[in-house]
Short mmCIF file of C-alpha atoms and ligand atoms in Angstrom, two decimals:
data_model
loop_
_atom_site.label_atom_id
_atom_site.label_comp_id
_atom_site.label_asym_id
_atom_site.label_seq_id
_atom_site.Cartn_x
_atom_site.Cartn_y
_atom_site.Cartn_z
CA UNK Q 1 -67.22 33.32 -17.64
CA UNK Q 2 -67.70 36.46 -19.77
CA UNK Q 3 -68.32 39.87 -18.24
CA UNK Q 4 -67.58 43.55 -18.97
CA UNK Q 5 -66.68 44.66 -15.43
CA UNK Q 6 -65.92 43.47 -11.92
CA UNK Q 7 -66.64 45.32 -8.68
CA UNK Q 8 -64.38 45.60 -5.65
CA UNK Q 9 -65.66 46.69 -2.27
CA UNK Q 10 -62.98 48.73 -0.43
CA UNK Q 11 -64.05 50.25 2.91
CA UNK Q 12 -67.40 51.81 2.14
CA UNK Q 13 -66.76 52.21 -1.58
CA UNK Q 14 -67.65 49.91 -4.48
CA UNK Q 15 -65.19 50.32 -7.32
CA UNK Q 16 -65.77 48.95 -10.82
CA UNK Q 17 -62.93 47.73 -13.01
CA UNK Q 18 -63.29 47.09 -16.72
CA UNK Q 19 -62.80 43.60 -18.15
CA UNK Q 20 -60.94 43.38 -21.45
CA UNK Q 21 -61.49 40.61 -23.98
CA UNK Q 22 -59.04 39.15 -26.48
CA UNK Q 23 -59.94 37.19 -29.61
CA UNK Q 24 -59.81 33.89 -27.68
CA UNK Q 25 -58.79 32.89 -24.16
CA UNK Q 26 -59.37 34.31 -20.69
CA UNK Q 27 -60.58 37.89 -20.28
CA UNK Q 28 -58.47 40.23 -18.11
CA UNK Q 29 -59.44 42.64 -15.35
CA UNK Q 30 -57.94 46.05 -16.08
CA UNK Q 31 -56.48 47.01 -12.69
CA UNK Q 32 -54.19 49.78 -13.90
CA UNK Q 33 -56.03 52.35 -11.73
CA UNK Q 34 -56.35 50.09 -8.65
CA UNK Q 35 -53.40 51.49 -6.67
CA UNK Q 36 -54.29 55.11 -7.49
CA UNK Q 37 -57.90 54.59 -6.39
CA UNK Q 38 -57.39 52.27 -3.39
CA UNK Q 39 -53.73 52.36 -2.30
CA UNK Q 40 -53.79 48.57 -2.76
CA UNK Q 41 -51.42 46.42 -4.85
CA UNK Q 42 -52.39 43.01 -6.22
CA UNK Q 43 -50.22 40.10 -5.04
CA UNK Q 44 -49.32 37.36 -7.53
CA UNK Q 45 -45.81 35.84 -7.05
CA UNK Q 46 -44.94 33.83 -10.16
CA UNK Q 47 -47.68 35.71 -12.05
CA UNK Q 48 -50.00 32.69 -12.08
CA UNK Q 49 -53.07 34.95 -12.62
CA UNK Q 50 -51.45 37.97 -14.27
CA UNK Q 51 -51.43 39.06 -17.91
CA UNK Q 52 -48.34 41.23 -18.41
CA UNK Q 53 -49.24 42.43 -21.89
CA UNK Q 54 -51.47 41.84 -24.87
CA UNK Q 55 -49.98 39.85 -27.72
CA UNK Q 56 -51.02 38.44 -31.10
CA UNK Q 57 -48.13 36.02 -31.49
CA UNK Q 58 -48.90 32.79 -29.64
CA UNK Q 59 -51.98 31.40 -27.93
CA UNK Q 60 -51.91 28.52 -25.46
CA UNK Q 61 -54.91 26.72 -24.01
CA UNK Q 62 -53.39 24.73 -21.14
CA UNK Q 63 -56.54 22.73 -20.40
CA UNK Q 64 -57.05 21.65 -24.00
CA UNK Q 65 -53.36 21.29 -24.85
CA UNK Q 66 -53.59 23.82 -27.71
CA UNK Q 67 -50.68 25.91 -29.06
CA UNK Q 68 -51.25 28.34 -31.95
CA UNK Q 69 -48.69 30.59 -33.63
CA UNK Q 70 -50.58 33.48 -35.25
CA UNK Q 71 -53.59 31.10 -35.25
CA UNK Q 72 -51.87 28.09 -36.84
CA UNK Q 73 -51.76 24.88 -34.70
CA UNK Q 74 -48.24 23.76 -33.75
CA UNK Q 75 -48.74 20.20 -35.06
CA UNK Q 76 -49.68 21.52 -38.53
CA UNK Q 77 -46.69 23.88 -38.55
CA UNK Q 78 -44.34 21.11 -37.38
CA UNK Q 79 -45.58 18.71 -40.05
CA UNK Q 80 -46.07 21.10 -43.00
CA UNK Q 81 -43.97 24.25 -42.46
CA UNK Q 82 -40.29 25.09 -41.99
CA UNK Q 83 -38.44 27.03 -39.30
CA UNK Q 84 -37.74 29.89 -41.70
CA UNK Q 85 -41.45 30.05 -42.63
CA UNK Q 86 -42.52 29.93 -38.94
CA UNK Q 87 -39.94 32.65 -38.20
CA UNK Q 88 -41.46 34.84 -40.93
CA UNK Q 89 -44.95 34.07 -39.57
CA UNK Q 90 -44.00 35.08 -36.01
CA UNK Q 91 -42.30 38.28 -37.19
CA UNK Q 92 -44.85 39.39 -39.80
CA UNK Q 93 -48.14 37.83 -38.69
CA UNK Q 94 -48.97 35.97 -41.91
CA UNK Q 95 -47.59 32.97 -43.79
CA UNK Q 96 -45.26 34.26 -46.54
CA UNK Q 97 -45.73 33.88 -50.27
CA UNK Q 98 -43.07 31.76 -51.94
CA UNK Q 99 -41.26 34.90 -53.03
CA UNK Q 100 -41.42 36.53 -49.60
CA UNK Q 101 -40.09 33.35 -47.98
CA UNK Q 102 -37.24 33.14 -50.46
CA UNK Q 103 -36.30 36.78 -49.83
CA UNK Q 104 -36.52 36.34 -46.04
CA UNK Q 105 -34.43 33.15 -46.09
CA UNK Q 106 -31.84 34.83 -48.30
CA UNK Q 107 -31.65 37.83 -45.95
CA UNK Q 108 -31.17 35.58 -42.93
CA UNK Q 109 -28.58 33.48 -44.77
CA UNK Q 110 -26.54 36.59 -45.60
CA UNK Q 111 -26.34 37.59 -41.95
CA UNK Q 112 -25.03 34.22 -40.66
CA UNK Q 113 -21.35 35.23 -40.51
CA UNK Q 114 -20.04 36.83 -37.29
CA UNK Q 115 -17.38 39.53 -36.96
CA UNK Q 116 -13.94 37.87 -36.90
CA UNK Q 117 -13.13 39.74 -33.67
CA UNK Q 118 -16.03 37.91 -31.98
CA UNK Q 119 -14.09 34.66 -32.20
CA UNK Q 120 -11.58 36.04 -29.70
CA UNK Q 121 -14.29 36.13 -27.02
CA UNK Q 122 -14.35 32.33 -26.99
CA UNK Q 123 -10.64 32.17 -26.15
CA UNK Q 124 -11.37 33.78 -22.78
CA UNK Q 125 -13.48 30.81 -21.65
CA UNK Q 126 -12.15 27.53 -20.30
CA UNK Q 127 -12.65 24.71 -22.77
CA UNK Q 128 -14.95 23.02 -20.25
CA UNK Q 129 -17.14 26.11 -19.78
CA UNK Q 130 -20.85 25.28 -20.03
CA UNK Q 131 -21.90 26.39 -23.53
CA UNK Q 132 -24.83 28.33 -22.07
CA UNK Q 133 -22.31 30.48 -20.16
CA UNK Q 134 -20.59 31.15 -23.48
CA UNK Q 135 -23.92 31.98 -25.15
CA UNK Q 136 -24.78 34.52 -22.42
CA UNK Q 137 -21.41 36.22 -22.85
CA UNK Q 138 -21.04 36.18 -26.61
CA UNK Q 139 -24.63 37.20 -27.45
CA UNK Q 140 -24.43 40.05 -24.92
CA UNK Q 141 -21.19 41.14 -26.62
CA UNK Q 142 -22.92 41.47 -30.01
CA UNK Q 143 -24.09 44.93 -28.93
CA UNK Q 144 -20.41 45.95 -28.95
CA UNK Q 145 -20.24 45.14 -32.65
CA UNK Q 146 -23.49 46.36 -34.13
CA UNK Q 147 -23.94 49.98 -33.06
CA UNK Q 148 -25.70 50.58 -36.39
CA UNK Q 149 -28.67 48.48 -35.21
CA UNK Q 150 -29.16 49.37 -31.55
CA UNK Q 151 -31.46 52.39 -31.94
CA UNK Q 152 -34.68 50.69 -30.86
CA UNK Q 153 -36.78 53.62 -32.03
CA UNK Q 154 -35.69 53.16 -35.64
CA UNK Q 155 -37.82 50.40 -37.27
CA UNK Q 156 -35.15 49.81 -39.91
CA UNK Q 157 -32.49 49.22 -37.23
CA UNK Q 158 -34.91 47.00 -35.30
CA UNK Q 159 -35.38 44.87 -38.42
CA UNK Q 160 -31.63 44.59 -39.08
CA UNK Q 161 -30.94 43.68 -35.44
CA UNK Q 162 -33.75 41.08 -35.55
CA UNK Q 163 -32.33 39.48 -38.69
CA UNK Q 164 -28.78 39.54 -37.29
CA UNK Q 165 -29.87 37.77 -34.09
CA UNK Q 166 -31.88 35.07 -35.88
CA UNK Q 167 -29.09 34.54 -38.40
CA UNK Q 168 -26.07 34.58 -36.09
CA UNK Q 169 -27.38 32.56 -33.17
CA UNK Q 170 -26.76 29.20 -34.92
CA UNK Q 171 -23.22 30.29 -35.84
CA UNK Q 172 -22.52 31.37 -32.24
CA UNK Q 173 -24.06 28.16 -30.87
CA UNK Q 174 -22.02 25.95 -33.21
CA UNK Q 175 -18.87 27.87 -32.26
CA UNK Q 176 -19.61 27.23 -28.57
CA UNK Q 177 -19.71 23.50 -29.32
CA UNK Q 178 -16.56 23.58 -31.48
CA UNK Q 179 -14.70 25.47 -28.75
CA UNK Q 180 -15.72 22.87 -26.15
CA UNK Q 181 -14.34 19.99 -28.25
CA UNK Q 182 -11.17 21.82 -29.37
CA UNK Q 183 -12.07 21.79 -33.05
CA UNK Q 184 -11.74 24.79 -35.42
CA UNK Q 185 -14.77 27.00 -35.98
CA UNK Q 186 -16.63 26.28 -39.22
CA UNK Q 187 -17.93 29.18 -41.31
CA UNK Q 188 -21.56 29.20 -42.46
CA UNK Q 189 -22.39 28.34 -46.08
CA UNK Q 190 -24.98 30.23 -48.17
CA UNK Q 191 -26.05 27.13 -50.09
CA UNK Q 192 -27.42 25.30 -47.03
CA UNK Q 193 -30.74 25.52 -45.17
CA UNK Q 194 -30.90 27.13 -41.75
CA UNK Q 195 -30.85 23.73 -40.02
CA UNK Q 196 -28.37 22.22 -42.48
CA UNK Q 197 -25.98 25.14 -42.02
CA UNK Q 198 -26.13 24.72 -38.25
CA UNK Q 199 -25.51 20.95 -38.46
CA UNK Q 200 -22.51 21.46 -40.75
CA UNK Q 201 -21.04 24.25 -38.57
CA UNK Q 202 -21.43 21.93 -35.57
CA UNK Q 203 -20.37 18.51 -36.84
CA UNK Q 204 -18.16 19.00 -39.90
CA UNK Q 205 -14.36 18.80 -39.57
CA UNK Q 206 -11.76 20.15 -42.04
CA UNK Q 207 -10.38 16.66 -42.54
CA UNK Q 208 -13.32 15.46 -44.60
CA UNK Q 209 -16.36 16.53 -46.56
CA UNK Q 210 -19.57 16.81 -44.53
CA UNK Q 211 -22.88 15.89 -46.14
CA UNK Q 212 -26.02 17.03 -44.33
CA UNK Q 213 -28.24 14.02 -43.56
CA UNK Q 214 -31.75 14.99 -44.76
CA UNK Q 215 -33.36 12.95 -41.96
CA UNK Q 216 -31.38 14.81 -39.31
CA UNK Q 217 -31.86 18.15 -41.11
CA UNK Q 218 -35.64 17.67 -41.14
CA UNK Q 219 -35.69 16.62 -37.47
CA UNK Q 220 -33.52 19.61 -36.50
CA UNK Q 221 -35.79 22.00 -38.37
CA UNK Q 222 -38.85 20.48 -36.68
CA UNK Q 223 -37.24 20.76 -33.23
CA UNK Q 224 -36.51 24.43 -33.95
CA UNK Q 225 -40.20 24.96 -34.88
CA UNK Q 226 -41.37 23.28 -31.65
CA UNK Q 227 -39.22 25.65 -29.55
CA UNK Q 228 -39.77 28.89 -31.50
CA UNK Q 229 -42.16 30.74 -29.19
CA UNK Q 230 -44.41 30.06 -26.24
CA UNK Q 231 -46.39 33.09 -25.02
CA UNK Q 232 -45.14 34.93 -21.92
CA UNK Q 233 -42.86 32.24 -20.42
CA UNK Q 234 -40.10 33.20 -17.99
CA UNK Q 235 -37.39 33.93 -20.55
CA UNK Q 236 -39.72 35.81 -22.90
CA UNK Q 237 -40.93 37.90 -19.96
CA UNK Q 238 -37.28 38.57 -19.15
CA UNK Q 239 -36.64 39.79 -22.69
CA UNK Q 240 -39.72 42.03 -22.55
CA UNK Q 241 -38.77 43.45 -19.15
CA UNK Q 242 -35.20 44.16 -20.28
CA UNK Q 243 -36.53 45.69 -23.50
CA UNK Q 244 -39.00 47.87 -21.60
CA UNK Q 245 -36.07 49.90 -20.25
CA UNK Q 246 -34.90 50.63 -23.81
CA UNK Q 247 -31.97 48.20 -23.63
CA UNK Q 248 -30.64 47.16 -27.04
CA UNK Q 249 -31.98 43.89 -28.51
CA UNK Q 250 -28.67 42.02 -28.20
CA UNK Q 251 -28.58 42.70 -24.44
CA UNK Q 252 -32.26 41.70 -24.14
CA UNK Q 253 -31.74 38.36 -25.90
CA UNK Q 254 -28.68 37.68 -23.72
CA UNK Q 255 -30.94 38.23 -20.69
CA UNK Q 256 -33.44 35.76 -22.14
CA UNK Q 257 -30.68 33.18 -22.63
CA UNK Q 258 -29.63 33.57 -19.01
CA UNK Q 259 -33.19 33.00 -17.77
CA UNK Q 260 -33.80 30.04 -20.09
CA UNK Q 261 -30.76 28.26 -18.60
CA UNK Q 262 -32.60 27.49 -15.37
CA UNK Q 263 -33.51 23.79 -14.89
CA UNK Q 264 -37.14 24.72 -14.20
CA UNK Q 265 -37.28 26.27 -17.69
CA UNK Q 266 -35.12 25.59 -20.73
CA UNK Q 267 -32.49 23.76 -18.70
CA UNK Q 268 -35.05 20.98 -18.20
CA UNK Q 269 -34.13 19.23 -21.48
CA UNK Q 270 -30.57 18.70 -20.25
CA UNK Q 271 -31.86 17.74 -16.78
CA UNK Q 272 -34.48 15.36 -18.24
CA UNK Q 273 -31.94 13.37 -20.23
CA UNK Q 274 -29.56 13.25 -17.26
CA UNK Q 275 -32.47 12.00 -15.14
CA UNK Q 276 -33.37 9.29 -17.69
CA UNK Q 277 -29.73 8.20 -17.79
CA UNK Q 278 -29.60 8.15 -13.97
CA UNK Q 279 -32.74 5.98 -13.87
CA UNK Q 280 -31.05 3.79 -16.48
CA UNK Q 281 -33.47 0.88 -16.58
CA UNK Q 282 -37.22 0.42 -16.44
CA UNK Q 283 -37.07 -1.49 -13.14
CA UNK Q 284 -35.73 1.61 -11.35
CA UNK Q 285 -38.63 3.83 -12.41
CA UNK Q 286 -40.79 3.20 -9.29
CA UNK Q 287 -37.93 4.46 -7.07
CA UNK Q 288 -37.85 7.78 -8.93
CA UNK Q 289 -41.64 8.11 -9.09
CA UNK Q 290 -41.65 7.73 -5.29
CA UNK Q 291 -38.94 10.39 -4.95
CA UNK Q 292 -40.88 12.80 -7.21
CA UNK Q 293 -43.92 12.39 -4.93
CA UNK Q 294 -41.94 12.80 -1.70
CA UNK Q 295 -42.34 16.36 -0.40
CA UNK Q 296 -39.11 16.00 1.58
CA UNK Q 297 -37.18 15.14 -1.57
CA UNK Q 298 -36.37 18.09 -3.88
CA UNK Q 299 -36.29 15.68 -6.84
CA UNK Q 300 -38.83 16.38 -9.57
CA UNK Q 301 -39.48 14.46 -12.76
CA UNK Q 302 -37.65 16.70 -15.21
CA UNK Q 303 -39.57 17.19 -18.44
CA UNK Q 304 -42.85 16.80 -16.56
CA UNK Q 305 -45.34 19.44 -15.52
CA UNK Q 306 -46.02 22.92 -16.82
CA UNK Q 307 -47.36 26.20 -15.47
CA UNK Q 308 -49.90 26.46 -18.27
CA UNK Q 309 -50.43 22.97 -19.73
CA UNK Q 310 -52.69 20.92 -17.48
CA UNK Q 311 -53.03 18.53 -20.39
CA UNK Q 312 -50.47 16.98 -22.69
CA UNK Q 313 -48.04 19.58 -24.10
CA UNK Q 314 -48.84 19.40 -27.85
CA UNK Q 315 -45.14 19.86 -28.58
CA UNK Q 316 -44.29 16.77 -26.54
CA UNK Q 317 -46.62 14.69 -28.73
CA UNK Q 318 -44.83 15.81 -31.90
CA UNK Q 319 -41.46 15.38 -30.17
CA UNK Q 320 -42.23 11.77 -29.16
CA UNK Q 321 -43.32 10.95 -32.74
CA UNK Q 322 -40.16 12.60 -34.10
CA UNK Q 323 -37.99 10.68 -31.63
CA UNK Q 324 -39.49 7.44 -32.89
CA UNK Q 325 -38.89 8.42 -36.53
CA UNK Q 326 -35.33 9.68 -36.06
CA UNK Q 327 -34.13 6.72 -33.99
CA UNK Q 328 -35.66 4.33 -36.52
CA UNK Q 329 -34.28 6.13 -39.61
CA UNK Q 330 -30.84 6.53 -38.01
CA UNK Q 331 -30.91 2.93 -36.83
CA UNK Q 332 -30.20 4.13 -33.30
CA UNK Q 333 -31.52 2.08 -30.40
CA UNK Q 334 -31.37 4.01 -27.16
CA UNK Q 335 -32.62 2.11 -24.10
CA UNK Q 336 -33.49 5.37 -22.37
CA UNK Q 337 -36.21 5.93 -25.00
CA UNK Q 338 -37.87 2.81 -23.58
CA UNK Q 339 -37.30 4.16 -20.07
CA UNK Q 340 -38.89 7.48 -21.12
CA UNK Q 341 -41.98 5.85 -22.59
CA UNK Q 342 -42.41 3.51 -19.60
CA UNK Q 343 -41.87 6.40 -17.18
CA UNK Q 344 -44.56 8.38 -19.03
CA UNK Q 345 -46.93 5.41 -18.96
CA UNK Q 346 -46.48 4.82 -15.23
CA UNK Q 347 -46.63 8.52 -14.32
CA UNK Q 348 -49.79 9.15 -16.33
CA UNK Q 349 -51.57 6.36 -14.45
CA UNK Q 350 -50.32 7.50 -11.03
CA UNK Q 351 -52.85 9.43 -8.92
CA UNK Q 352 -50.21 11.99 -7.82
CA UNK Q 353 -49.46 13.05 -11.40
CA UNK Q 354 -53.06 12.71 -12.56
CA UNK Q 355 -54.41 14.83 -9.69
CA UNK Q 356 -51.76 17.52 -10.24
CA UNK Q 357 -52.26 17.33 -14.03
CA UNK Q 358 -48.58 16.70 -14.65
CA UNK Q 359 -47.87 15.62 -18.22
CA UNK Q 360 -44.68 15.38 -20.28
CA UNK Q 361 -43.66 18.78 -21.63
CA UNK Q 362 -41.55 19.86 -24.59
CA UNK Q 363 -38.35 18.92 -22.74
CA UNK Q 364 -39.19 15.29 -21.97
CA UNK Q 365 -38.40 13.70 -25.35
CA UNK Q 366 -36.26 16.34 -27.04
CA UNK Q 367 -33.05 15.17 -25.39
CA UNK Q 368 -33.46 11.66 -26.79
CA UNK Q 369 -33.51 13.03 -30.35
CA UNK Q 370 -30.67 15.46 -29.74
CA UNK Q 371 -28.58 12.71 -28.19
CA UNK Q 372 -29.29 10.42 -31.19
CA UNK Q 373 -28.16 13.22 -33.54
CA UNK Q 374 -24.90 13.49 -31.59
CA UNK Q 375 -25.24 16.57 -29.39
CA UNK Q 376 -23.74 16.38 -25.89
CA UNK Q 377 -26.27 16.98 -23.10
CA UNK Q 378 -24.88 20.40 -22.20
CA UNK Q 379 -25.74 21.65 -25.72
CA UNK Q 380 -29.46 20.88 -25.34
CA UNK Q 381 -30.43 24.20 -23.76
CA UNK Q 382 -28.23 26.01 -26.29
CA UNK Q 383 -30.43 24.50 -29.02
CA UNK Q 384 -33.53 25.63 -27.12
CA UNK Q 385 -32.08 29.17 -26.97
CA UNK Q 386 -31.16 29.02 -30.67
CA UNK Q 387 -34.75 28.22 -31.66
CA UNK Q 388 -36.39 30.52 -29.10
CA UNK Q 389 -34.40 33.54 -30.35
CA UNK Q 390 -36.96 34.18 -33.11
CA UNK Q 391 -39.76 34.11 -30.52
CA UNK Q 392 -37.89 36.45 -28.19
CA UNK Q 393 -37.13 38.80 -31.11
CA UNK Q 394 -40.76 38.76 -32.32
CA UNK Q 395 -42.06 39.42 -28.78
CA UNK Q 396 -39.50 42.21 -28.30
CA UNK Q 397 -40.58 43.86 -31.56
CA UNK Q 398 -44.24 43.55 -30.57
CA UNK Q 399 -43.51 45.17 -27.21
CA UNK Q 400 -41.44 48.04 -28.67
CA UNK Q 401 -44.17 48.89 -31.17
CA UNK Q 402 -46.95 48.67 -28.54
CA UNK Q 403 -48.18 52.22 -27.75
CA UNK Q 404 -49.19 51.01 -24.29
CA UNK Q 405 -45.73 49.71 -23.41
CA UNK Q 406 -43.83 51.43 -20.59
CA UNK Q 407 -40.95 50.39 -18.37
CA UNK Q 408 -41.91 47.31 -16.36
CA UNK Q 409 -41.70 48.09 -12.65
CA UNK Q 410 -43.61 45.73 -10.32
CA UNK Q 411 -44.20 46.65 -6.66
CA UNK Q 412 -44.04 44.44 -3.53
CA UNK Q 413 -45.59 43.46 -0.22
CA UNK Q 414 -42.96 44.82 2.21
CA UNK Q 415 -42.38 42.73 5.33
CA UNK Q 416 -39.03 44.13 6.49
CA UNK Q 417 -38.26 46.32 9.55
CA UNK Q 418 -40.08 49.60 10.06
CA UNK Q 419 -37.97 52.78 10.28
CA UNK Q 420 -35.30 52.74 13.02
CA UNK Q 421 -32.26 54.91 13.88
CA UNK Q 422 -28.67 53.96 13.10
CA UNK Q 423 -26.73 52.51 16.07
CA UNK Q 424 -23.01 53.22 16.35
CA UNK Q 425 -20.95 50.04 16.33
CA UNK Q 426 -19.80 50.61 19.89
CA UNK Q 427 -23.40 50.47 21.06
CA UNK Q 428 -24.52 47.26 19.26
C1 LIG R 501 -40.41 24.97 -20.15
O1 LIG R 501 -43.64 28.58 -19.41
C2 LIG R 501 -43.34 28.00 -20.48
O2 LIG R 501 -44.07 28.07 -21.48
C3 LIG R 501 -42.04 27.23 -20.49
C4 LIG R 501 -41.75 26.39 -21.73
C5 LIG R 501 -41.49 27.24 -22.92
O3 LIG R 501 -41.65 26.73 -24.04
O4 LIG R 501 -41.02 28.39 -22.75
O5 LIG R 501 -42.84 25.52 -21.99
C6 LIG R 501 -40.49 25.54 -21.52
O6 LIG R 501 -39.83 25.58 -19.28
C7 LIG R 501 -41.13 23.66 -19.85
C8 LIG R 501 -41.04 23.25 -18.35
C9 LIG R 501 -39.68 22.57 -18.15
N1 LIG R 501 -39.43 22.32 -16.72
C10 LIG R 501 -39.42 21.07 -16.23
O7 LIG R 501 -39.71 20.05 -16.86
C11 LIG R 501 -38.95 21.01 -14.76
C12 LIG R 501 -39.90 20.10 -13.97
N2 LIG R 501 -41.20 20.75 -13.86
C13 LIG R 501 -41.41 21.64 -12.80
O8 LIG R 501 -40.42 22.09 -12.03
C14 LIG R 501 -42.73 22.40 -12.83
O9 LIG R 501 -43.68 21.56 -13.32
C15 LIG R 501 -42.75 23.71 -13.59
C16 LIG R 501 -41.67 24.63 -13.12
C17 LIG R 501 -42.58 23.44 -15.04
C18 LIG R 501 -44.11 24.34 -13.36
O10 LIG R 501 -44.16 24.66 -12.03
P1 LIG R 501 -45.44 25.45 -11.44
O11 LIG R 501 -46.43 25.78 -12.47
O12 LIG R 501 -44.93 26.58 -10.59
O13 LIG R 501 -46.12 24.35 -10.60
P2 LIG R 501 -45.71 24.00 -9.12
O14 LIG R 501 -44.23 24.00 -8.99
O15 LIG R 501 -46.50 24.86 -8.19
O16 LIG R 501 -46.20 22.49 -9.06
C19 LIG R 501 -47.55 22.20 -8.74
C20 LIG R 501 -47.50 20.92 -7.94
C21 LIG R 501 -46.52 20.98 -6.78
O17 LIG R 501 -46.99 20.10 -5.81
P3 LIG R 501 -47.79 20.76 -4.52
O18 LIG R 501 -46.83 21.76 -3.87
O19 LIG R 501 -49.02 21.43 -5.11
O20 LIG R 501 -48.08 19.59 -3.62
O21 LIG R 501 -47.01 19.85 -8.80
C22 LIG R 501 -45.78 19.37 -8.29
C23 LIG R 501 -45.25 20.41 -7.33
O22 LIG R 501 -44.43 19.80 -6.31
N3 LIG R 501 -44.90 19.21 -9.45
C24 LIG R 501 -44.12 18.17 -9.67
C25 LIG R 501 -43.51 18.42 -10.90
N4 LIG R 501 -43.92 19.60 -11.37
C26 LIG R 501 -44.78 20.08 -10.46
N5 LIG R 501 -43.86 17.06 -8.95
C27 LIG R 501 -42.99 16.18 -9.49
N6 LIG R 501 -42.36 16.36 -10.68
C28 LIG R 501 -42.59 17.47 -11.39
N7 LIG R 501 -41.97 17.64 -12.57
#
């Protein structure tokens, strides 16, 4: 449907509201004057029909299973690009020249070290702390170290803060893992790729040389690309809302990490692998399919379903292909990969899932690859946060430089008590 206005009949008045069009995708009804003209709010819990902003970063067509970053399809970027190049694309809007990419990569590389004092933050956590709890704390603490890049109105400081966050998040994530296994932190190296540096900081030990496996490095880089950005999802909206108050970027990204942790969002990759392990064998799949369909059972198929995709998540397709490749090249046989594929086959032929358009999402297969590489399950969402940091940073920059942006402050439908007088405790 394409139109230039909609009309609303309120009492005896007919009010027209303009309809705005983007380059592709649904038009939006501009209701900014609705409350002032009618005294009415719109009501949309979960924002299923609400556009919170305009953006040029990522476009999703949920019905067609399309995901574009600055117009480039995710499968082409995953197969032909690199995470550093996709990061540049998200931040700058265009694919870089070879020279621009080399300069950008070098800049990021030279920001990968963290302040030595930051390492003391880890000592305050129990060794068995969930690494996402550590990520929330340590990333939020970055604002205590980088006062020279917290003035959000200074484009130069915004750029430095953006580079610091993209560069340091792998170092902080690897340190969270090292702390959990009682091994010494490993400093970044300037002669390694973004993914290679992260793998070495995570898995190398002082007792022996560590050589980055190119198969694992390529899979890691591809997984980062697949998680880089995804329109106005819950954690990105959290970053934008925090940023709309003028909070510094380190605090905003920490807020995004906290939101991503939820099992309905980024925490689903950890939950999906735990679910596959709990199912264990193909013959137990029907029991779990029945539980997922049972309204009285809170169990859901983790890694299935999506607010926007009512078709196959294009990232899940690339992830399944990558899982196949990595397991084969690493010579890893993981029976839960067979469980995952059989579970997908059964679910996609089951009327409940077909009617509700529930397909595997980005989180369904990622855990199988990450497990094959050697990450513990509780690091999966940390890796999602690591990759999504560039998307959060790009969306934050877009919001800060948007002349229309103002502090986000939704209203409500109030259904509490009407005014009443205080009653002294002796009279209650
Ligand atoms: C991510 O937004 C993003 O872009 C997120 C993300 C990103 O890159 O940022 O793509 C990353 O978060 C992917 C989603 C990961 N989460 C999971 O895999 C958790 C399992 N999935 C769900 O909980 C659910 O599908 C959501 C949260 C993802 C979407 O929920 P919605 O859009 O609010 O849909 P809903 O909960 O209203 O479900 C619609 C119906 C319901 O049944 P009815 O009440 O209509 O009868 O489908 C059912 C749900 O019960 N349903 C499921 C199901 N997901 C939805 N039933 C069984 N298993 C599931 N996984």
